[in-house]
PDB file of C-alpha atoms in Angstrom:
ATOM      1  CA  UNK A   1      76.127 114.918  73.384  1.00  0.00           C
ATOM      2  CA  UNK A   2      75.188 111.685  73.043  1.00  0.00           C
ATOM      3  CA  UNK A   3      72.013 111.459  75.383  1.00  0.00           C
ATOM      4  CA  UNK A   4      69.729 111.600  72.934  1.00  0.00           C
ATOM      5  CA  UNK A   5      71.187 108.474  70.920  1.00  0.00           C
ATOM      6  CA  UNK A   6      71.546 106.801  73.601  1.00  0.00           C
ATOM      7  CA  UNK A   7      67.852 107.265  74.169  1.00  0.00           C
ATOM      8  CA  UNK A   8      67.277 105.790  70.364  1.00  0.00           C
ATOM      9  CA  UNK A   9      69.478 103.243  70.979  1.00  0.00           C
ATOM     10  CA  UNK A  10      67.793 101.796  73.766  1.00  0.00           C
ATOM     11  CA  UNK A  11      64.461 102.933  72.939  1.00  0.00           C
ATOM     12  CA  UNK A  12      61.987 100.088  74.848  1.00  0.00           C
ATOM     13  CA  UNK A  13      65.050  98.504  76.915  1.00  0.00           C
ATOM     14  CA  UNK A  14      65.700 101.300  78.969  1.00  0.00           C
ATOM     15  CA  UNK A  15      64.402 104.932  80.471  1.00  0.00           C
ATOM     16  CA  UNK A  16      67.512 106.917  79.736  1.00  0.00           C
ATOM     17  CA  UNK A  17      67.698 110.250  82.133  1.00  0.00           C
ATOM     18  CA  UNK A  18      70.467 112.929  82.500  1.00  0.00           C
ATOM     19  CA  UNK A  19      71.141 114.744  85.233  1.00  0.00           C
ATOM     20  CA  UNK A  20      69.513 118.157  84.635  1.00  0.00           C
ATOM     21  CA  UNK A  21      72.365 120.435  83.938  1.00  0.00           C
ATOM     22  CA  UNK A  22      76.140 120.188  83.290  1.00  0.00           C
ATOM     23  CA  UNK A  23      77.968 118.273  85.534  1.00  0.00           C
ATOM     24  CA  UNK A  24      80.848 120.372  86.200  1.00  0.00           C
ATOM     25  CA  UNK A  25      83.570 119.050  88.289  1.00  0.00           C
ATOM     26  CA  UNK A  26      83.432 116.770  90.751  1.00  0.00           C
ATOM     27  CA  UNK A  27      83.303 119.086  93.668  1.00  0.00           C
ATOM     28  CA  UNK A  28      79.942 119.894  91.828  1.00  0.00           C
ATOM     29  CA  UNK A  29      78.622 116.388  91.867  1.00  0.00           C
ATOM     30  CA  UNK A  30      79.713 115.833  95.644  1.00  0.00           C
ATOM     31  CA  UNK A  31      77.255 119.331  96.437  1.00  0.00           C
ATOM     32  CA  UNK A  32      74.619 118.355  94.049  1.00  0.00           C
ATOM     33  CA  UNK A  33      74.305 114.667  93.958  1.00  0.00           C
ATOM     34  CA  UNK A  34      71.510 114.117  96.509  1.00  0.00           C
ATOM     35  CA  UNK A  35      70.227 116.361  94.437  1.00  0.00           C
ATOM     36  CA  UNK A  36      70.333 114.356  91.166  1.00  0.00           C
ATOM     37  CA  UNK A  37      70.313 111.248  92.653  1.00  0.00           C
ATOM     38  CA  UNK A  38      66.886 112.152  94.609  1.00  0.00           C
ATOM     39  CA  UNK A  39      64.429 109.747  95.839  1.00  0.00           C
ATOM     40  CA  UNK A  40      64.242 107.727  92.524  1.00  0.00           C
ATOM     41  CA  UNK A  41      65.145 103.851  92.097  1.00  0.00           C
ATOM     42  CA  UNK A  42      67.961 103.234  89.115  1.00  0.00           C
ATOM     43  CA  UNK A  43      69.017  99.987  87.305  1.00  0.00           C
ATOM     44  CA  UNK A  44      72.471 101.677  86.102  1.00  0.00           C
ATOM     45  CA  UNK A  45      74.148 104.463  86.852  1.00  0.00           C
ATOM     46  CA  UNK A  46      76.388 105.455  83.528  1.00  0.00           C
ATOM     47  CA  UNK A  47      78.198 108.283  84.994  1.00  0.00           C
ATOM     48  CA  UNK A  48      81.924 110.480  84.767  1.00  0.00           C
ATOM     49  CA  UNK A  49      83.866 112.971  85.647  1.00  0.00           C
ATOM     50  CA  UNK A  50      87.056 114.703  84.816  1.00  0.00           C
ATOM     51  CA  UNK A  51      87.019 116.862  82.184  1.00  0.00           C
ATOM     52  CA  UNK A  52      86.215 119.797  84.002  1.00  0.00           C
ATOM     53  CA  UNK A  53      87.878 119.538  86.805  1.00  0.00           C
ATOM     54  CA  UNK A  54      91.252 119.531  84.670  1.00  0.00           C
ATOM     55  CA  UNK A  55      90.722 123.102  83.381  1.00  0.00           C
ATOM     56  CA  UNK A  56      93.434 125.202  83.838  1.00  0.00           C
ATOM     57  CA  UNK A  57      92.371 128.232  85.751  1.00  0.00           C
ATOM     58  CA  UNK A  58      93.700 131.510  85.921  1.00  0.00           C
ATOM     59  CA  UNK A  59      96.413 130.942  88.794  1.00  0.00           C
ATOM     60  CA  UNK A  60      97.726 128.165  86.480  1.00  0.00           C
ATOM     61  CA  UNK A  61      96.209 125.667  88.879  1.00  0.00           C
ATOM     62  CA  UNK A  62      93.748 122.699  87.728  1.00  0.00           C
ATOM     63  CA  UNK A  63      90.250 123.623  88.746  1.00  0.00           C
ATOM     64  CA  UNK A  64      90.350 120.206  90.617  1.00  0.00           C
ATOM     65  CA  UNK A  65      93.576 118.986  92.271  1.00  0.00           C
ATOM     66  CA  UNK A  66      94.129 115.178  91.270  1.00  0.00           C
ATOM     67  CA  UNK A  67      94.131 114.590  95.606  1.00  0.00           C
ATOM     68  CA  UNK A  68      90.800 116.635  95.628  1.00  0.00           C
ATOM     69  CA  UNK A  69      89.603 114.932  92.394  1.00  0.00           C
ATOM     70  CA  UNK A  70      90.292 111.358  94.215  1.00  0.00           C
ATOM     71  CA  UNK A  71      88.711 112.431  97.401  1.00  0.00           C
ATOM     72  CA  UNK A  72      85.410 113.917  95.369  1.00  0.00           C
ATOM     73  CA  UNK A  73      85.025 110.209  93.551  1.00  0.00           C
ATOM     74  CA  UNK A  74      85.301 108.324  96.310  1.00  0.00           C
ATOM     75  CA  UNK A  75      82.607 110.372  97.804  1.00  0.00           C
ATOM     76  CA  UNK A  76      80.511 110.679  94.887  1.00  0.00           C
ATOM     77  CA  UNK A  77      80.795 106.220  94.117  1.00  0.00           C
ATOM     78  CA  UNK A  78      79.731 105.825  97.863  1.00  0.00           C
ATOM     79  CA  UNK A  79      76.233 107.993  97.729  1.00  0.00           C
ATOM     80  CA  UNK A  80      75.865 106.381  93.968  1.00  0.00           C
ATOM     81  CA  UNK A  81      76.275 102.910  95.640  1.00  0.00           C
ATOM     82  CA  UNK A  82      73.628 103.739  98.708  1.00  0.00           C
ATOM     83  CA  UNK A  83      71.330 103.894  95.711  1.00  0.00           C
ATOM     84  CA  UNK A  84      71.510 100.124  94.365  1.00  0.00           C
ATOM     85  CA  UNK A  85      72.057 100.748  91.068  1.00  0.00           C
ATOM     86  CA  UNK A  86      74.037  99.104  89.038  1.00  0.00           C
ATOM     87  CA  UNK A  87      77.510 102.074  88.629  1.00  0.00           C
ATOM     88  CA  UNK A  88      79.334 102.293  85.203  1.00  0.00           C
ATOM     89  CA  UNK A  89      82.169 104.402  85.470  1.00  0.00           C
ATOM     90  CA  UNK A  90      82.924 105.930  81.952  1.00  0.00           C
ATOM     91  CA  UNK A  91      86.482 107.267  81.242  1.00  0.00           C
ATOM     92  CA  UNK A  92      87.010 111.205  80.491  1.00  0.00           C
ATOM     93  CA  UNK A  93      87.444 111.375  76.625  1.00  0.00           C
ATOM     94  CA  UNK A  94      90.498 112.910  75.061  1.00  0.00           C
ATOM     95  CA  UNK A  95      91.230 116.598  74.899  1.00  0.00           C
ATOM     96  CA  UNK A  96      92.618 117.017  71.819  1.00  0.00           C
ATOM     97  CA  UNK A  97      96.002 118.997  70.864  1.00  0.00           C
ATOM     98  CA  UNK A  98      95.499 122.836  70.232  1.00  0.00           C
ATOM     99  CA  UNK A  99      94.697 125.731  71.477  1.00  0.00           C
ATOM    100  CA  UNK A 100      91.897 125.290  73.918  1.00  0.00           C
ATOM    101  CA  UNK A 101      89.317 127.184  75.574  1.00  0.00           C
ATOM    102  CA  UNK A 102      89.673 126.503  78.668  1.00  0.00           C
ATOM    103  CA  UNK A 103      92.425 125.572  78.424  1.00  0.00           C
ATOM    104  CA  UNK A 104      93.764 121.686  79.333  1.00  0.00           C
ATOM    105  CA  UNK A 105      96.316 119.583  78.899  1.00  0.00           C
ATOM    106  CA  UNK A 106      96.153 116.827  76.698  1.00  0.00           C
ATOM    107  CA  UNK A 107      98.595 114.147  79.195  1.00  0.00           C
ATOM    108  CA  UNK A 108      96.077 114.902  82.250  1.00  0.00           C
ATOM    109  CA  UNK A 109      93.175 113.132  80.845  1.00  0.00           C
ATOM    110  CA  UNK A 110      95.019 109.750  81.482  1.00  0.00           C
ATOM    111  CA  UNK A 111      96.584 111.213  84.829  1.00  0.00           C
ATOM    112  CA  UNK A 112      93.024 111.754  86.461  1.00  0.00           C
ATOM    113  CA  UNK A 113      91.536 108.487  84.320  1.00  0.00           C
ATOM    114  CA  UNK A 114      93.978 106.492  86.098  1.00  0.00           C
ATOM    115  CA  UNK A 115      93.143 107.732  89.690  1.00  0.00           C
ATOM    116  CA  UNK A 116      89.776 107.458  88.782  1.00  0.00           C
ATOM    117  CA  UNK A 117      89.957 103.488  87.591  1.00  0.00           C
ATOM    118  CA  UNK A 118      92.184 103.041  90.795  1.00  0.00           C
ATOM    119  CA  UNK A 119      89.194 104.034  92.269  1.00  0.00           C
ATOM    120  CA  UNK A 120      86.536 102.332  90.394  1.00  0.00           C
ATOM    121  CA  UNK A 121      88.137  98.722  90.602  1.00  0.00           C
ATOM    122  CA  UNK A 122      88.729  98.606  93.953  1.00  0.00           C
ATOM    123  CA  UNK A 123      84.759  99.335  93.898  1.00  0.00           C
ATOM    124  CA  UNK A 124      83.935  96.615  91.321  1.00  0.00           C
ATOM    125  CA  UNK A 125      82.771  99.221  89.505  1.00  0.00           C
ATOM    126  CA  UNK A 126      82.235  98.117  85.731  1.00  0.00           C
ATOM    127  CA  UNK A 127      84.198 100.530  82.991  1.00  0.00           C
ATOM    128  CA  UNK A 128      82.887 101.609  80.021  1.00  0.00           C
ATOM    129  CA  UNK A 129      86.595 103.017  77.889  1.00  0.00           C
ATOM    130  CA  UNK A 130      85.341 105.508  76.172  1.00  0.00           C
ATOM    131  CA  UNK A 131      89.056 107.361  76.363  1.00  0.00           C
ATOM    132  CA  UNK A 132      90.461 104.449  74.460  1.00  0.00           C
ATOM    133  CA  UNK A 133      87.317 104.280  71.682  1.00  0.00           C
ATOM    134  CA  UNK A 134      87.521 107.876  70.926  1.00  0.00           C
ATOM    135  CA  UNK A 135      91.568 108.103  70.857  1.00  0.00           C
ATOM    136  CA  UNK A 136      91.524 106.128  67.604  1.00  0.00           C
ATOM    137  CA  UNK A 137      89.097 108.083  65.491  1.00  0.00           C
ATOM    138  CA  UNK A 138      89.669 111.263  67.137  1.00  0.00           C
ATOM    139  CA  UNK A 139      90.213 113.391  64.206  1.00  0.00           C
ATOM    140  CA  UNK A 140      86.693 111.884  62.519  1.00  0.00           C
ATOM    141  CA  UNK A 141      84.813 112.540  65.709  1.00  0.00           C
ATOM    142  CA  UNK A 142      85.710 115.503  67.561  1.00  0.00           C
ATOM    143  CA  UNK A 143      85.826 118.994  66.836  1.00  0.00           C
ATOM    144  CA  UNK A 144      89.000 120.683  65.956  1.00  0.00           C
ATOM    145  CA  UNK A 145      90.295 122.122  69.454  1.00  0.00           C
ATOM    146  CA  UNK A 146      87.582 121.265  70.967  1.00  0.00           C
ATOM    147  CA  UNK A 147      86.526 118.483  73.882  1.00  0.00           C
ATOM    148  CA  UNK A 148      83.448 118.415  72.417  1.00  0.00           C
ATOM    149  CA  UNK A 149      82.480 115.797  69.601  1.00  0.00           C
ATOM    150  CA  UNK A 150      80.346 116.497  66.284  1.00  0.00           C
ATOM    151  CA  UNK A 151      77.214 114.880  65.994  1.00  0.00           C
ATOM    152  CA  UNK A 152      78.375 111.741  64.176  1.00  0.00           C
ATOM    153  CA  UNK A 153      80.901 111.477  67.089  1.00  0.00           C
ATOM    154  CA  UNK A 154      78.424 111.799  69.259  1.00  0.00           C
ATOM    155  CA  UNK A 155      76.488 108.988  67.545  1.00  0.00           C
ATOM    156  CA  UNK A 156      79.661 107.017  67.607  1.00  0.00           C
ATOM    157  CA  UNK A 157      79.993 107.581  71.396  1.00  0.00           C
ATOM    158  CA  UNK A 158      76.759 106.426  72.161  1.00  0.00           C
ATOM    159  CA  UNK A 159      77.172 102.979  71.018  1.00  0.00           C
ATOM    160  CA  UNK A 160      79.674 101.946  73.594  1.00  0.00           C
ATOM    161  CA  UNK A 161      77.443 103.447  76.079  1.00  0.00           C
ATOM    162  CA  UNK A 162      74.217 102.087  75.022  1.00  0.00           C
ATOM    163  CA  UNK A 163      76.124  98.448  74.728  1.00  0.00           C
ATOM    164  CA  UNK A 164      77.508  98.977  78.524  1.00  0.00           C
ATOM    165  CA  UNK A 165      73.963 100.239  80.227  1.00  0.00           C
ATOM    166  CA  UNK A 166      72.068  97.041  77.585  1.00  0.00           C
ATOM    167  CA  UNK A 167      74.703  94.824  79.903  1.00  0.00           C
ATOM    168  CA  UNK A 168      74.545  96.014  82.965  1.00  0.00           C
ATOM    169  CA  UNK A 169      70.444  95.595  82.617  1.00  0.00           C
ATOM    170  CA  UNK A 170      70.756  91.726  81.501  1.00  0.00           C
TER     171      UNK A 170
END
């Protein structure tokens, strides 16, 4: 959601892409990041994932185990490194309180955030918190049992992310 005001943001510092489709989890990105990665040459790398992988799935099961979800970034930071850019690991954003659909569970976003930034500082990986900037104006910024924001959170969103890529490029 906030892509395209990131874009604004940075409009004639940067050439903001996305990867062309949702991310999914991260056994998604391991199978498709050659893919999205390509042949191209990046400056920064903004990327994350998380929230799908905690879906609960039929079985009751996460659709991504946290020792899967581990294994899947450390892949996935190791091809993004071969590429030179400059990574920015953002946290997963809150799932709110509610009934969801999917359904998740609001204590695993900082369960799988903190395996993830295990992950990312041992890589000197920089971290952009977007968990902690969107906890504290949740209810102004997301939608009501929903993981997805409104469009003024979205705006919101992108100024942490605009400020971390602006840095990384300096």
């Amino acid at each position: 959601g906030y892509t395209v005001p990131v874009r604004r943001l940075l409009a004639g510092k940067a050439n903001i892409h996305r990867i062309p489709e949702n991310g999914g989890p991260s056994a998604r990105g391991v199978e498709a990041i050659d893919r999205w990665v390509g042949e191209g040459t990046w400056n920064v790398i903004h990327f994350n994932f998380g929230l799908h992988d905690i879906k609960i799935m039929p079985d009751g099961d996460r659709q991504v185990s946290k020792e899967d979800y581990a294994a899947n970034l450390k892949i996935l930071v190791a091809r993004l490194q071969e590429t030179g850019a400059r990574l920015i690991w953002c946290t997963t954003t809150p799932v709110p309180a509610g009934d969801l659909n999917p359904e998740r569970w609001v204590e695993d976003v900082p369960t799988y955030n903190a395996i993830a930034l295990g992950i990312m500082e041992k890589e000197g990986i920089v971290i952009n918190d977007l968990y902690t900037f969107a906890l504290d104006r949740l209810d102004r910024i997301q939608l009501p049992e929903n993981v997805h924001f409104t469009d003024e959170g979205s705006e919101a969103l992108a100024v942490p992310v605009a400020a971390s890529i602006e840095a990384a490029l300096q």
